[in-house]
Amino acid sequence: MKALNMKAFVSVVLVFMLAITAACSSTNTGRGSDTTGSESNKPEKIVELKSITMGTEPQTGMDEFYKQLDELTVKDLGAKIRFDFIPWGDEKNQISRAIVAKEYDLYVGGGWSDYPSFAQKNAFADLKPLLGEVPELVKHYNGALERVELGGKLFGIPQFGKPGAGGEGVLYREDLRKEWNLPEIKDFASLEQYLYKAKEEFPDTPMINDPRVGYRIFQMIAGGKYIFNPLTQMQGTAFTVSTLDNPYKAINVYETPEFKEAVTIAQKWYKDGIIAHDILAAQGNETDKTKQLMLAGQKPLEFSNHFWAVSGAYVPAIKVEHPDYEFGWLDFTLDMAPANVWMPQLTLDTTAISVGAHSKYPEIALKFIEKAHTDRTYYDLLQYGVSGIHYNFVDGVVNYDGIADKNRRPGWTGLNDGFMNYKSKYPGEWQAYADKMEQEGAPLAEKNGVYPYEGFFFNTSGLSAELSSLETARTQYIQPWSAGVIKKSIDEDLEAAMKQLKAAGLDKYMEELQKQLDEFAAAKK
């Protein structure tokens, strides 16, 4: 795994003449800007803020990117912002190390990192007292920021999505499905047929290298019955679920009959080579590795990733190298558990941008976030990059025609804003999938209503010792079991795992969770 790119930055730069900053005019992309400035508000010095973001830094255009960004931020904020990129794969550990080291002013995270835990430990600045400094941001969120407070504090500004769908799912080569005369992939059975045929055609390549495979199978075979409670996640996997008809009764996911069925399937897949035999050594779902295999024509699918992630990073890049490839998508939620498509969720599980509690410039950092969400020029640059280098913009639509994959700049993680995004052009058949997510997801979300856990935060401040012990037990016993790596039998391995979990404090954990869920449910009445 590529290590975090730690650049040495100068923390304070003196500005000698007003003429220097006056020469730095805002770069207008031709799509409008509300960036303003005057001689009277020129700063006496320029500070530098450091931020992390996810993905791979583009090989081209970053000098121009920072030139344009500096022209905006020096004038408006008296600051320069520099980003370090963290590759997907070992993101939780790298982000956690960065937070502990207090190296950055701006962090990103969510349920896929250890963000909720660090938020409860006050690793991030409370932004609520500073909201008076960012009225346009408050107006843009229209009261939604109150829904992500924890104990009356605001530890991050979440990405802001519109109602709709497009969660985790399977990306696969539709052209091969047709060539192999397989049925359309619409359910678990047809997907399993595809997996076995793919293994037959690509015998040296495991189809699945994601250690969360048991949870993904569970989602497919039982997701319509249960709701995952994202605030009980450990390493990106939900520890508890609830039924749709009783959302405030916590259930240990491992003791559901559907999860045992999922593990039975995982065990078979592991024995048959569908799941990588070194699955326990995998870092996350190793998306970069899978993408390279697909680019090389050595793997026909990505078993688990987010729809908008593959839409941005996988499909366009692979289509450039292989224009004859045709892709398909099976969505774990919209296609298999539509009852779990909700109105936009703003919880501690939502990807968010936070300011380090140690930062010397929290007000500037928050004003930068405000600009990013409310100023068109800022948003376009931070979300898409430099027009003509990192993306193209034609007739109000973003496209990547002729942009090499190595030159595409990932958007600032946590910034994605459905109310600021442009419509995107996708290659070939993929446009229909993107349109389906928007057209079918929004009305379904409105029908299902508000996410039952909206506004709920599981306060684990009194469970520090238990959380550490539970994570150790989960890693050693549950993770191999759920991935189909069975030592004795499914029942015996589960019995051994539950014994370890109980010794680690499972009962206390569940009691505290249920107590808080009961209080939350009572307050909603």
Coordinates of C-alpha atoms in Angstrom, one line a residue:
M1 CA 0.0 0.0 0.0
K2 CA 1.3 3.4 -0.9
A3 CA 2.2 5.4 2.2
L4 CA 0.6 8.7 3.0
N5 CA 2.3 11.5 1.1
M6 CA 3.6 13.7 3.9
K7 CA 4.8 17.0 2.3
A8 CA 6.7 19.6 4.3
F9 CA 4.7 22.8 4.2
V10 CA 5.7 26.3 5.4
S11 CA 3.2 27.2 8.1
V12 CA 3.4 31.0 7.8
V13 CA 4.3 33.1 4.7
L14 CA 4.8 36.9 4.9
V15 CA 3.1 39.1 2.3
F16 CA 5.3 42.1 1.6
M17 CA 3.2 44.2 -0.8
L18 CA -0.5 44.6 -1.4
A19 CA 0.3 44.6 -5.1
I20 CA 1.3 41.0 -4.9
T21 CA -2.2 39.9 -3.7
A22 CA -3.9 42.4 -5.9
A23 CA -2.3 40.6 -8.9
C24 CA -3.9 37.4 -7.7
S25 CA -7.4 37.7 -9.2
S26 CA -10.1 35.1 -9.0
T27 CA -10.1 32.7 -11.9
N28 CA -13.6 32.6 -13.4
T29 CA -14.4 29.3 -15.1
G30 CA -17.2 30.9 -17.1
R31 CA -19.9 29.4 -14.9
G32 CA -20.3 32.3 -12.5
S33 CA -18.7 33.2 -9.2
D34 CA -19.8 35.0 -6.1
T35 CA -16.2 35.4 -4.9
T36 CA -15.6 38.9 -3.6
G37 CA -12.7 40.9 -2.2
S38 CA -11.4 44.4 -1.6
E39 CA -8.2 46.2 -0.8
S40 CA -9.4 46.9 2.7
N41 CA -9.6 43.2 3.7
K42 CA -6.2 42.1 2.4
P43 CA -4.4 40.0 5.1
E44 CA -1.2 41.1 6.7
K45 CA 0.0 37.5 6.5
I46 CA -1.0 34.3 4.7
V47 CA -1.4 31.2 6.8
E48 CA -1.3 27.6 5.4
L49 CA -3.8 24.9 6.2
K50 CA -3.2 21.2 5.6
S51 CA -6.0 18.8 4.6
I52 CA -6.3 15.2 3.7
T53 CA -8.5 13.7 1.0
M54 CA -8.9 10.3 -0.4
G55 CA -7.8 8.8 -3.7
T56 CA -4.7 9.2 -5.9
E57 CA -3.2 12.5 -6.7
P58 CA -3.4 13.3 -10.5
Q59 CA -0.1 13.3 -12.4
T60 CA -0.9 16.5 -14.2
G61 CA -2.4 19.8 -13.4
M62 CA -1.8 20.2 -9.7
D63 CA 0.4 23.3 -10.1
E64 CA -2.5 24.9 -12.0
F65 CA -5.0 23.7 -9.4
Y66 CA -3.1 25.3 -6.6
K67 CA -2.5 28.5 -8.6
Q68 CA -6.2 28.9 -9.1
L69 CA -7.0 27.9 -5.5
D70 CA -4.5 30.3 -4.1
E71 CA -5.9 33.1 -6.1
L72 CA -9.2 32.5 -4.4
T73 CA -8.2 31.7 -0.9
V74 CA -5.4 34.3 -0.4
K75 CA -7.8 37.1 -1.4
D76 CA -10.9 35.8 0.5
L77 CA -9.3 34.0 3.5
G78 CA -5.7 35.1 3.8
A79 CA -4.7 31.4 3.5
K80 CA -3.4 28.7 1.3
I81 CA -4.7 25.2 1.5
R82 CA -2.7 22.1 0.6
F83 CA -4.0 18.5 0.3
D84 CA -2.3 15.2 0.9
F85 CA -3.9 12.2 -0.8
I86 CA -4.6 8.9 1.0
P87 CA -5.1 5.9 -1.3
W88 CA -8.2 3.8 -0.6
G89 CA -7.3 0.5 1.0
D90 CA -5.8 1.2 4.4
E91 CA -7.7 4.5 4.9
K92 CA -8.9 3.8 8.4
N93 CA -5.5 3.3 9.8
Q94 CA -3.9 6.1 7.9
I95 CA -6.6 8.6 8.9
S96 CA -6.4 7.5 12.5
R97 CA -2.7 7.9 12.6
A98 CA -3.0 11.4 11.1
I99 CA -5.6 12.4 13.7
V100 CA -3.5 11.2 16.5
A101 CA -0.4 12.9 15.2
K102 CA -2.3 16.2 14.9
E103 CA -0.7 16.9 11.5
Y104 CA -3.7 18.4 9.7
D105 CA -6.2 21.2 10.0
L106 CA -8.9 19.5 8.0
Y107 CA -9.8 15.9 8.1
V108 CA -12.3 13.6 6.3
G109 CA -14.0 10.5 7.6
G110 CA -17.3 8.7 8.2
G111 CA -18.6 5.2 9.0
W112 CA -15.8 3.8 6.8
S113 CA -13.2 5.3 9.1
D114 CA -13.1 5.7 12.9
Y115 CA -14.7 9.2 12.7
P116 CA -17.5 8.6 15.2
S117 CA -15.0 7.3 17.8
F118 CA -12.7 10.3 17.4
A119 CA -15.6 12.7 17.4
Q120 CA -16.7 11.4 20.8
K121 CA -13.2 11.9 22.1
N122 CA -13.2 15.5 21.0
A123 CA -10.4 15.1 18.5
F124 CA -12.2 17.7 16.3
A125 CA -13.1 21.3 16.9
D126 CA -16.7 22.1 17.9
L127 CA -17.9 24.2 15.0
K128 CA -21.2 25.1 16.4
P129 CA -20.0 28.3 18.2
L130 CA -18.4 29.4 14.9
L131 CA -21.5 29.1 12.7
G132 CA -22.2 32.8 13.1
E133 CA -19.1 33.3 11.0
V134 CA -20.5 31.3 8.1
P135 CA -24.1 32.4 7.5
E136 CA -24.1 31.2 3.8
L137 CA -23.2 27.7 4.9
V138 CA -25.9 27.6 7.6
K139 CA -28.4 28.9 5.0
H140 CA -27.3 26.3 2.4
Y141 CA -27.9 23.4 4.9
N142 CA -31.3 24.8 5.9
G143 CA -31.3 23.4 9.4
A144 CA -29.7 20.1 8.5
L145 CA -26.5 20.8 10.5
E146 CA -28.5 20.4 13.7
R147 CA -29.1 16.8 12.8
V148 CA -25.4 15.9 13.0
E149 CA -24.7 17.3 16.4
L150 CA -23.2 15.1 19.0
G151 CA -24.1 16.1 22.6
G152 CA -24.9 19.6 21.4
K153 CA -21.6 19.9 19.5
L154 CA -20.9 20.0 15.8
F155 CA -17.8 18.0 14.9
G156 CA -18.0 18.0 11.1
I157 CA -19.7 19.4 8.0
P158 CA -21.3 16.4 6.2
Q159 CA -21.5 15.9 2.5
F160 CA -25.0 17.0 1.4
G161 CA -26.9 14.6 -0.8
K162 CA -30.3 14.8 -2.5
P163 CA -32.9 12.1 -2.0
G164 CA -32.1 9.0 -4.0
A165 CA -30.2 5.8 -4.3
G166 CA -26.9 4.5 -5.4
G167 CA -25.2 2.6 -2.6
E168 CA -22.9 -0.4 -2.5
G169 CA -23.2 -3.0 -5.3
V170 CA -21.5 -5.2 -7.8
L171 CA -19.9 -3.8 -11.0
Y172 CA -19.5 -6.5 -13.7
R173 CA -18.8 -6.9 -17.3
E174 CA -22.1 -7.2 -19.1
D175 CA -20.5 -8.0 -22.4
L176 CA -19.0 -11.2 -20.9
R177 CA -22.4 -12.1 -19.3
K178 CA -23.9 -12.0 -22.8
E179 CA -21.0 -13.9 -24.3
W180 CA -21.3 -16.6 -21.6
N181 CA -25.1 -16.9 -22.3
L182 CA -25.9 -16.3 -18.6
P183 CA -29.2 -14.8 -17.4
E184 CA -29.5 -11.1 -16.6
I185 CA -28.1 -10.3 -13.2
K186 CA -31.1 -9.3 -11.2
D187 CA -30.9 -11.3 -8.0
F188 CA -28.5 -13.3 -5.8
A189 CA -28.9 -16.5 -7.8
S190 CA -28.0 -14.9 -11.1
L191 CA -25.0 -13.1 -9.5
E192 CA -23.7 -16.4 -8.1
Q193 CA -23.9 -18.0 -11.6
Y194 CA -21.8 -15.1 -12.9
L195 CA -19.3 -15.5 -10.2
Y196 CA -18.7 -19.2 -10.9
K197 CA -18.5 -18.7 -14.6
A198 CA -16.0 -15.8 -14.1
K199 CA -13.9 -18.0 -11.9
E200 CA -13.9 -20.7 -14.6
E201 CA -12.8 -18.1 -17.2
F202 CA -10.3 -16.4 -14.9
P203 CA -8.9 -19.3 -12.9
D204 CA -5.9 -17.4 -11.5
T205 CA -7.9 -14.5 -10.2
P206 CA -10.1 -14.6 -7.0
M207 CA -13.3 -12.8 -7.7
I208 CA -13.7 -11.4 -4.1
N209 CA -10.9 -9.9 -2.0
D210 CA -13.1 -7.9 0.4
P211 CA -13.1 -9.3 4.0
R212 CA -16.6 -7.8 4.4
V213 CA -18.0 -10.4 2.0
G214 CA -20.2 -12.1 4.7
Y215 CA -21.9 -8.8 5.4
R216 CA -22.4 -8.1 1.7
I217 CA -24.0 -11.6 1.2
F218 CA -26.2 -10.8 4.2
Q219 CA -27.3 -7.6 2.6
M220 CA -28.3 -9.4 -0.5
I221 CA -30.2 -12.2 1.0
A222 CA -31.8 -10.4 4.0
G223 CA -31.3 -6.6 3.5
G224 CA -34.9 -6.0 2.9
K225 CA -35.8 -7.3 6.3
Y226 CA -33.2 -5.5 8.4
I227 CA -31.8 -2.1 8.9
F228 CA -28.1 -1.7 9.6
N229 CA -27.4 0.6 12.5
P230 CA -24.3 2.4 11.1
L231 CA -23.3 3.9 14.5
T232 CA -22.4 0.4 15.8
Q233 CA -19.9 -0.2 13.1
M234 CA -16.5 -1.8 13.7
Q235 CA -14.0 -1.6 10.8
G236 CA -16.8 -0.7 8.4
T237 CA -19.1 -3.6 9.3
A238 CA -22.3 -3.2 11.2
F239 CA -22.3 -4.9 14.6
T240 CA -26.1 -4.7 15.1
V241 CA -29.2 -4.5 13.0
S242 CA -32.9 -4.0 13.6
T243 CA -36.0 -5.2 11.8
L244 CA -37.9 -2.8 9.6
D245 CA -41.0 -3.1 11.7
N246 CA -39.1 -2.6 15.0
P247 CA -36.2 -0.3 14.2
Y248 CA -35.3 0.6 17.9
K249 CA -34.7 -3.0 19.0
A250 CA -31.0 -3.8 18.6
I251 CA -30.2 -7.3 17.4
N252 CA -26.7 -8.9 17.3
V253 CA -26.3 -9.4 13.5
Y254 CA -24.2 -12.5 14.0
E255 CA -27.0 -14.3 15.7
T256 CA -29.6 -13.8 13.0
P257 CA -30.4 -16.9 10.9
E258 CA -29.7 -14.9 7.7
F259 CA -26.2 -14.2 8.7
K260 CA -25.4 -17.8 9.4
E261 CA -26.9 -18.5 5.9
A262 CA -24.5 -15.9 4.5
V263 CA -21.5 -17.5 6.2
T264 CA -22.6 -20.9 4.8
I265 CA -22.4 -19.3 1.3
A266 CA -19.1 -17.6 2.1
Q267 CA -17.6 -20.9 3.3
K268 CA -18.6 -22.5 0.0
W269 CA -17.2 -19.6 -2.1
Y270 CA -14.0 -19.7 -0.1
K271 CA -13.5 -23.5 -0.7
D272 CA -14.3 -23.0 -4.4
G273 CA -11.8 -20.1 -4.8
I274 CA -14.4 -17.4 -5.5
I275 CA -13.1 -15.7 -2.3
A276 CA -9.3 -15.1 -2.2
H277 CA -7.6 -17.6 0.1
D278 CA -5.5 -14.7 1.6
I279 CA -8.7 -12.8 2.3
L280 CA -7.8 -12.1 5.9
A281 CA -4.7 -10.2 4.8
A282 CA -6.6 -7.9 2.5
Q283 CA -6.7 -4.2 3.3
G284 CA -10.3 -3.2 3.0
N285 CA -11.7 -4.1 -0.4
E286 CA -8.5 -3.2 -2.2
T287 CA -10.2 -1.1 -4.8
D288 CA -7.1 0.2 -6.5
K289 CA -5.8 -3.4 -6.9
T290 CA -9.1 -4.5 -8.5
K291 CA -9.2 -1.5 -10.8
Q292 CA -5.8 -2.3 -12.1
L293 CA -6.8 -5.9 -12.7
M294 CA -9.9 -4.8 -14.6
L295 CA -7.8 -2.4 -16.7
A296 CA -5.5 -5.2 -17.6
G297 CA -8.4 -7.4 -18.6
Q298 CA -7.6 -9.9 -15.8
K299 CA -10.8 -9.5 -13.7
P300 CA -14.4 -9.1 -14.8
L301 CA -16.0 -7.5 -11.7
E302 CA -15.7 -5.5 -8.5
F303 CA -17.7 -7.3 -5.9
S304 CA -18.4 -4.4 -3.5
N305 CA -18.0 -0.7 -4.1
H306 CA -20.1 2.4 -4.1
F307 CA -22.0 3.3 -7.3
W308 CA -20.7 6.8 -7.6
A309 CA -17.2 5.7 -6.8
V310 CA -17.2 3.2 -9.7
S311 CA -19.0 5.8 -11.9
G312 CA -16.2 8.2 -11.4
A313 CA -13.1 6.1 -11.0
Y314 CA -13.7 2.7 -12.7
V315 CA -16.0 2.9 -15.7
P316 CA -14.6 6.0 -17.5
A317 CA -11.0 4.9 -17.1
I318 CA -11.6 1.3 -18.2
K319 CA -13.7 2.5 -21.1
V320 CA -10.8 4.5 -22.4
E321 CA -8.6 1.4 -22.5
H322 CA -11.3 -1.0 -23.5
P323 CA -14.1 0.9 -25.4
D324 CA -15.7 -2.5 -26.4
Y325 CA -16.3 -3.4 -22.7
E326 CA -19.9 -3.1 -21.5
F327 CA -20.7 -2.8 -17.9
G328 CA -23.6 -3.8 -15.6
W329 CA -24.5 -2.9 -12.0
L330 CA -26.4 -4.8 -9.3
D331 CA -27.3 -2.4 -6.4
F332 CA -27.4 -4.0 -3.0
T333 CA -30.1 -1.5 -2.0
L334 CA -32.1 -0.2 -4.9
D335 CA -32.3 -3.6 -6.7
M336 CA -32.4 -5.9 -3.7
A337 CA -33.5 -4.0 -0.6
P338 CA -35.6 -1.0 -1.8
A339 CA -37.2 -0.6 1.6
N340 CA -33.8 0.7 2.8
V341 CA -33.7 3.6 0.4
W342 CA -34.3 6.6 2.6
M343 CA -34.3 10.4 2.5
P344 CA -30.8 11.9 2.8
Q345 CA -29.2 10.6 5.9
L346 CA -27.1 13.0 8.0
T347 CA -25.6 11.0 10.9
L348 CA -22.1 10.4 12.3
D349 CA -21.9 7.7 9.6
T350 CA -22.1 10.3 6.8
T351 CA -18.8 11.3 5.2
A352 CA -17.8 14.7 6.7
I353 CA -15.1 17.2 6.8
S354 CA -13.8 18.1 10.2
V355 CA -11.4 20.6 11.7
G356 CA -8.8 19.3 14.1
A357 CA -9.2 20.4 17.7
H358 CA -5.5 21.4 17.6
S359 CA -5.8 23.7 14.6
K360 CA -4.7 27.3 15.1
Y361 CA -7.1 28.5 12.5
P362 CA -10.6 26.9 13.0
E363 CA -12.4 30.0 11.8
I364 CA -10.5 30.1 8.5
A365 CA -10.9 26.4 8.0
L366 CA -14.7 26.6 8.5
K367 CA -14.9 29.6 6.2
F368 CA -13.0 27.6 3.6
I369 CA -15.7 24.8 3.9
E370 CA -18.4 27.5 3.5
K371 CA -16.8 28.7 0.3
A372 CA -16.5 25.2 -0.9
H373 CA -20.2 24.5 -0.5
T374 CA -21.6 27.9 -1.5
D375 CA -19.3 29.5 -4.1
R376 CA -19.5 28.0 -7.6
T377 CA -15.9 28.7 -8.5
Y378 CA -14.6 27.1 -5.3
Y379 CA -16.9 24.1 -5.6
D380 CA -16.0 23.4 -9.2
L381 CA -12.3 23.5 -8.6
L382 CA -12.4 21.4 -5.4
Q383 CA -14.9 18.8 -6.7
Y384 CA -13.8 18.5 -10.3
G385 CA -10.4 20.0 -10.6
V386 CA -9.1 22.2 -13.4
S387 CA -11.4 22.4 -16.4
G388 CA -9.6 21.1 -19.5
I389 CA -7.0 19.2 -17.5
H390 CA -8.9 17.1 -14.9
Y391 CA -12.3 17.2 -16.6
N392 CA -14.3 18.9 -19.4
F393 CA -17.3 21.0 -19.1
V394 CA -19.6 21.3 -22.2
D395 CA -23.1 22.6 -22.3
G396 CA -23.6 22.4 -18.5
V397 CA -22.5 18.8 -18.3
V398 CA -19.2 17.4 -16.9
N399 CA -17.5 14.8 -19.0
Y400 CA -14.1 13.1 -19.0
D401 CA -13.7 12.5 -22.7
G402 CA -10.0 12.4 -23.6
I403 CA -8.9 12.8 -19.9
A404 CA -6.5 10.0 -19.0
D405 CA -7.3 8.2 -15.8
K406 CA -4.0 9.2 -14.3
N407 CA -4.9 12.9 -14.8
R408 CA -8.4 12.8 -13.2
R409 CA -8.5 14.5 -9.9
P410 CA -10.7 13.0 -7.2
G411 CA -13.1 15.5 -5.6
W412 CA -12.3 16.6 -2.0
T413 CA -13.7 13.7 0.0
G414 CA -16.6 14.9 2.1
L415 CA -17.4 17.9 -0.1
N416 CA -19.8 16.1 -2.5
D417 CA -22.9 18.3 -2.6
G418 CA -26.0 17.2 -4.5
F419 CA -27.2 20.7 -4.6
M420 CA -24.0 21.9 -6.3
N421 CA -23.2 19.1 -8.6
Y422 CA -23.5 19.3 -12.4
K423 CA -25.1 16.6 -14.4
S424 CA -22.3 14.2 -15.6
K425 CA -21.9 12.5 -18.9
Y426 CA -21.1 8.8 -18.6
P427 CA -19.8 6.5 -21.3
G428 CA -22.1 4.2 -23.2
E429 CA -24.6 2.1 -21.3
W430 CA -23.5 3.5 -17.9
Q431 CA -25.5 6.7 -18.5
A432 CA -28.7 4.6 -18.1
Y433 CA -27.6 3.3 -14.7
A434 CA -26.8 6.8 -13.5
D435 CA -30.2 8.0 -14.7
K436 CA -31.9 5.1 -13.0
M437 CA -30.4 5.9 -9.6
E438 CA -31.7 9.5 -9.8
Q439 CA -35.1 8.7 -11.4
E440 CA -36.1 5.7 -9.4
G441 CA -34.2 6.5 -6.2
A442 CA -35.7 9.9 -5.4
P443 CA -39.4 8.9 -5.4
L444 CA -38.6 5.7 -3.5
A445 CA -36.8 7.7 -0.8
E446 CA -39.7 10.1 -0.5
K447 CA -42.1 7.1 -0.1
N448 CA -40.0 5.4 2.5
G449 CA -39.4 8.6 4.4
V450 CA -36.9 9.7 7.0
Y451 CA -34.1 7.3 8.1
P452 CA -35.2 5.9 11.5
Y453 CA -31.9 6.7 13.1
E454 CA -31.8 10.3 11.9
G455 CA -30.5 12.3 14.9
F456 CA -29.5 9.3 17.0
F457 CA -25.9 9.1 18.3
F458 CA -24.6 6.1 20.2
N459 CA -22.6 7.6 23.1
T460 CA -19.9 5.1 23.8
S461 CA -17.9 7.3 26.2
G462 CA -18.5 4.8 29.0
L463 CA -17.5 1.8 26.9
S464 CA -13.9 2.6 26.0
A465 CA -12.5 -0.6 27.4
E466 CA -15.3 -2.8 26.0
L467 CA -15.0 -1.3 22.5
S468 CA -11.3 -2.1 22.4
S469 CA -11.8 -5.6 23.6
L470 CA -14.8 -6.2 21.3
E471 CA -12.8 -5.0 18.3
T472 CA -9.9 -7.4 19.2
A473 CA -12.4 -10.3 19.5
R474 CA -14.2 -9.4 16.3
T475 CA -11.0 -9.3 14.4
Q476 CA -9.7 -12.6 15.7
Y477 CA -12.9 -14.6 15.7
I478 CA -15.7 -13.0 13.8
Q479 CA -13.8 -11.7 10.8
P480 CA -12.5 -15.1 9.6
W481 CA -15.8 -16.7 10.4
S482 CA -17.8 -14.1 8.4
A483 CA -15.5 -14.4 5.4
G484 CA -16.0 -18.2 5.2
V485 CA -12.7 -19.2 6.7
I486 CA -14.1 -21.9 9.0
K487 CA -11.9 -23.8 11.5
K488 CA -14.2 -26.4 12.8
S489 CA -17.8 -25.8 11.8
I490 CA -20.0 -22.7 11.3
D491 CA -21.9 -23.3 14.6
E492 CA -18.8 -24.2 16.6
D493 CA -16.8 -21.3 15.3
L494 CA -19.7 -18.9 16.1
E495 CA -20.1 -20.4 19.6
A496 CA -16.3 -19.8 20.2
A497 CA -16.6 -16.3 18.8
M498 CA -19.6 -15.4 20.9
K499 CA -17.8 -16.6 24.0
Q500 CA -15.0 -14.3 23.3
L501 CA -17.3 -11.4 22.5
K502 CA -19.2 -11.9 25.8
A503 CA -15.9 -12.0 27.7
A504 CA -15.0 -8.7 26.0
G505 CA -18.1 -7.0 27.2
L506 CA -20.8 -7.7 24.6
D507 CA -23.6 -7.8 27.1
K508 CA -22.8 -4.4 28.6
Y509 CA -22.4 -3.0 25.1
M510 CA -25.8 -4.3 24.0
E511 CA -27.5 -3.1 27.2
E512 CA -26.2 0.4 26.8
L513 CA -27.1 0.6 23.1
Q514 CA -30.6 -0.6 23.8
K515 CA -31.0 1.9 26.7
Q516 CA -30.1 4.8 24.4
L517 CA -32.3 3.5 21.6
D518 CA -35.2 3.3 24.0
E519 CA -34.6 6.9 25.1
F520 CA -34.3 8.1 21.5
A521 CA -37.6 6.3 20.5
A522 CA -39.4 7.7 23.5
A523 CA -38.3 11.2 22.7
K524 CA -39.6 10.9 19.1
K525 CA -43.2 10.2 20.3

